[in-house]
């Protein structure tokens, strides 16, 4: 297992935005890099959440599925999460209110990464699941137009989150990036909005980041750009 609170990232969000997602690392390799994480699957077929060593695939076609060891992961972040700070029994009025909570428990951390986990009863949580590419190279910005959006109410669950510093837009999602799975492992997705009570948030600064870049022709022949507006739209 990786060093505590060291982020391992495979590929770049900008590559995913450009539709680079034919292949990647295996799910078993990803789970060796940390105890929690987020990402997607080959052809952007659904969202990925890594929780306590298990990799789940979240698609609109059924309940979360535990990934097979050889499933291909074209983009992911994982961390061996060892929380250093915790806040309990608080209310989350919306997704953006997390900014203040993180600032409160980990002040002066704007330019480092934070990994965190939220356990709560969600009176409402809205998630999306990408449906997968319709053709090779289809960019994520276009897939966002046809994503499945679901709202669940009164559901217990867990969120795995990362906060990336603003200048790292395109490396990952600058700001918050959260994936959810219900306590019974029956629902999940990329979090768009939420309201929760009796929340517990545990967090740690991650100042070490290890990035592994694809060596594929697909990755290396694609013109990568930082599409700030596109990322905000599809990953906000
Ligand atoms: Zn996501």
JSON list of C-alpha atoms in Angstrom, two decimals, residues 11 16 30 53 64 69 73 82 90 98 115 124 131 136 143 149 153 160 172 189 194 209 217-218:
[
{"chain": "A", "resi": 11, "resn": "UNK", "atom": "CA", "xyz": [-3.57, 9.99, -16.66]},
{"chain": "A", "resi": 16, "resn": "UNK", "atom": "CA", "xyz": [-10.41, 12.30, -20.50]},
{"chain": "A", "resi": 30, "resn": "UNK", "atom": "CA", "xyz": [-5.75, 0.89, -8.75]},
{"chain": "A", "resi": 53, "resn": "UNK", "atom": "CA", "xyz": [-10.10, -1.44, -1.23]},
{"chain": "A", "resi": 64, "resn": "UNK", "atom": "CA", "xyz": [-23.22, -0.64, -8.64]},
{"chain": "A", "resi": 69, "resn": "UNK", "atom": "CA", "xyz": [-9.57, -7.33, -11.46]},
{"chain": "A", "resi": 73, "resn": "UNK", "atom": "CA", "xyz": [-9.27, 2.30, -15.77]},
{"chain": "A", "resi": 82, "resn": "UNK", "atom": "CA", "xyz": [-5.46, 8.25, 6.86]},
{"chain": "A", "resi": 90, "resn": "UNK", "atom": "CA", "xyz": [-23.12, 18.91, 11.08]},
{"chain": "A", "resi": 98, "resn": "UNK", "atom": "CA", "xyz": [-18.27, 21.98, 2.00]},
{"chain": "A", "resi": 115, "resn": "UNK", "atom": "CA", "xyz": [-8.66, 14.01, 0.36]},
{"chain": "A", "resi": 124, "resn": "UNK", "atom": "CA", "xyz": [-31.29, 14.58, -1.04]},
{"chain": "A", "resi": 131, "resn": "UNK", "atom": "CA", "xyz": [-23.25, 6.51, -20.24]},
{"chain": "A", "resi": 136, "resn": "UNK", "atom": "CA", "xyz": [-14.07, 6.08, -30.09]},
{"chain": "A", "resi": 143, "resn": "UNK", "atom": "CA", "xyz": [-20.91, 12.80, -23.13]},
{"chain": "A", "resi": 149, "resn": "UNK", "atom": "CA", "xyz": [-28.91, 12.30, -13.62]},
{"chain": "A", "resi": 153, "resn": "UNK", "atom": "CA", "xyz": [-33.80, 11.02, -1.08]},
{"chain": "A", "resi": 160, "resn": "UNK", "atom": "CA", "xyz": [-15.12, 9.97, -1.46]},
{"chain": "A", "resi": 172, "resn": "UNK", "atom": "CA", "xyz": [-7.66, 16.89, -12.17]},
{"chain": "A", "resi": 189, "resn": "UNK", "atom": "CA", "xyz": [-22.56, 8.36, -8.97]},
{"chain": "A", "resi": 194, "resn": "UNK", "atom": "CA", "xyz": [-26.59, 17.31, -1.95]},
{"chain": "A", "resi": 209, "resn": "UNK", "atom": "CA", "xyz": [1.15, 13.39, -5.61]},
{"chain": "A", "resi": 217, "resn": "UNK", "atom": "CA", "xyz": [-0.30, 6.12, -28.93]},
{"chain": "A", "resi": 218, "resn": "UNK", "atom": "CA", "xyz": [-3.84, 7.24, -28.15]}
]
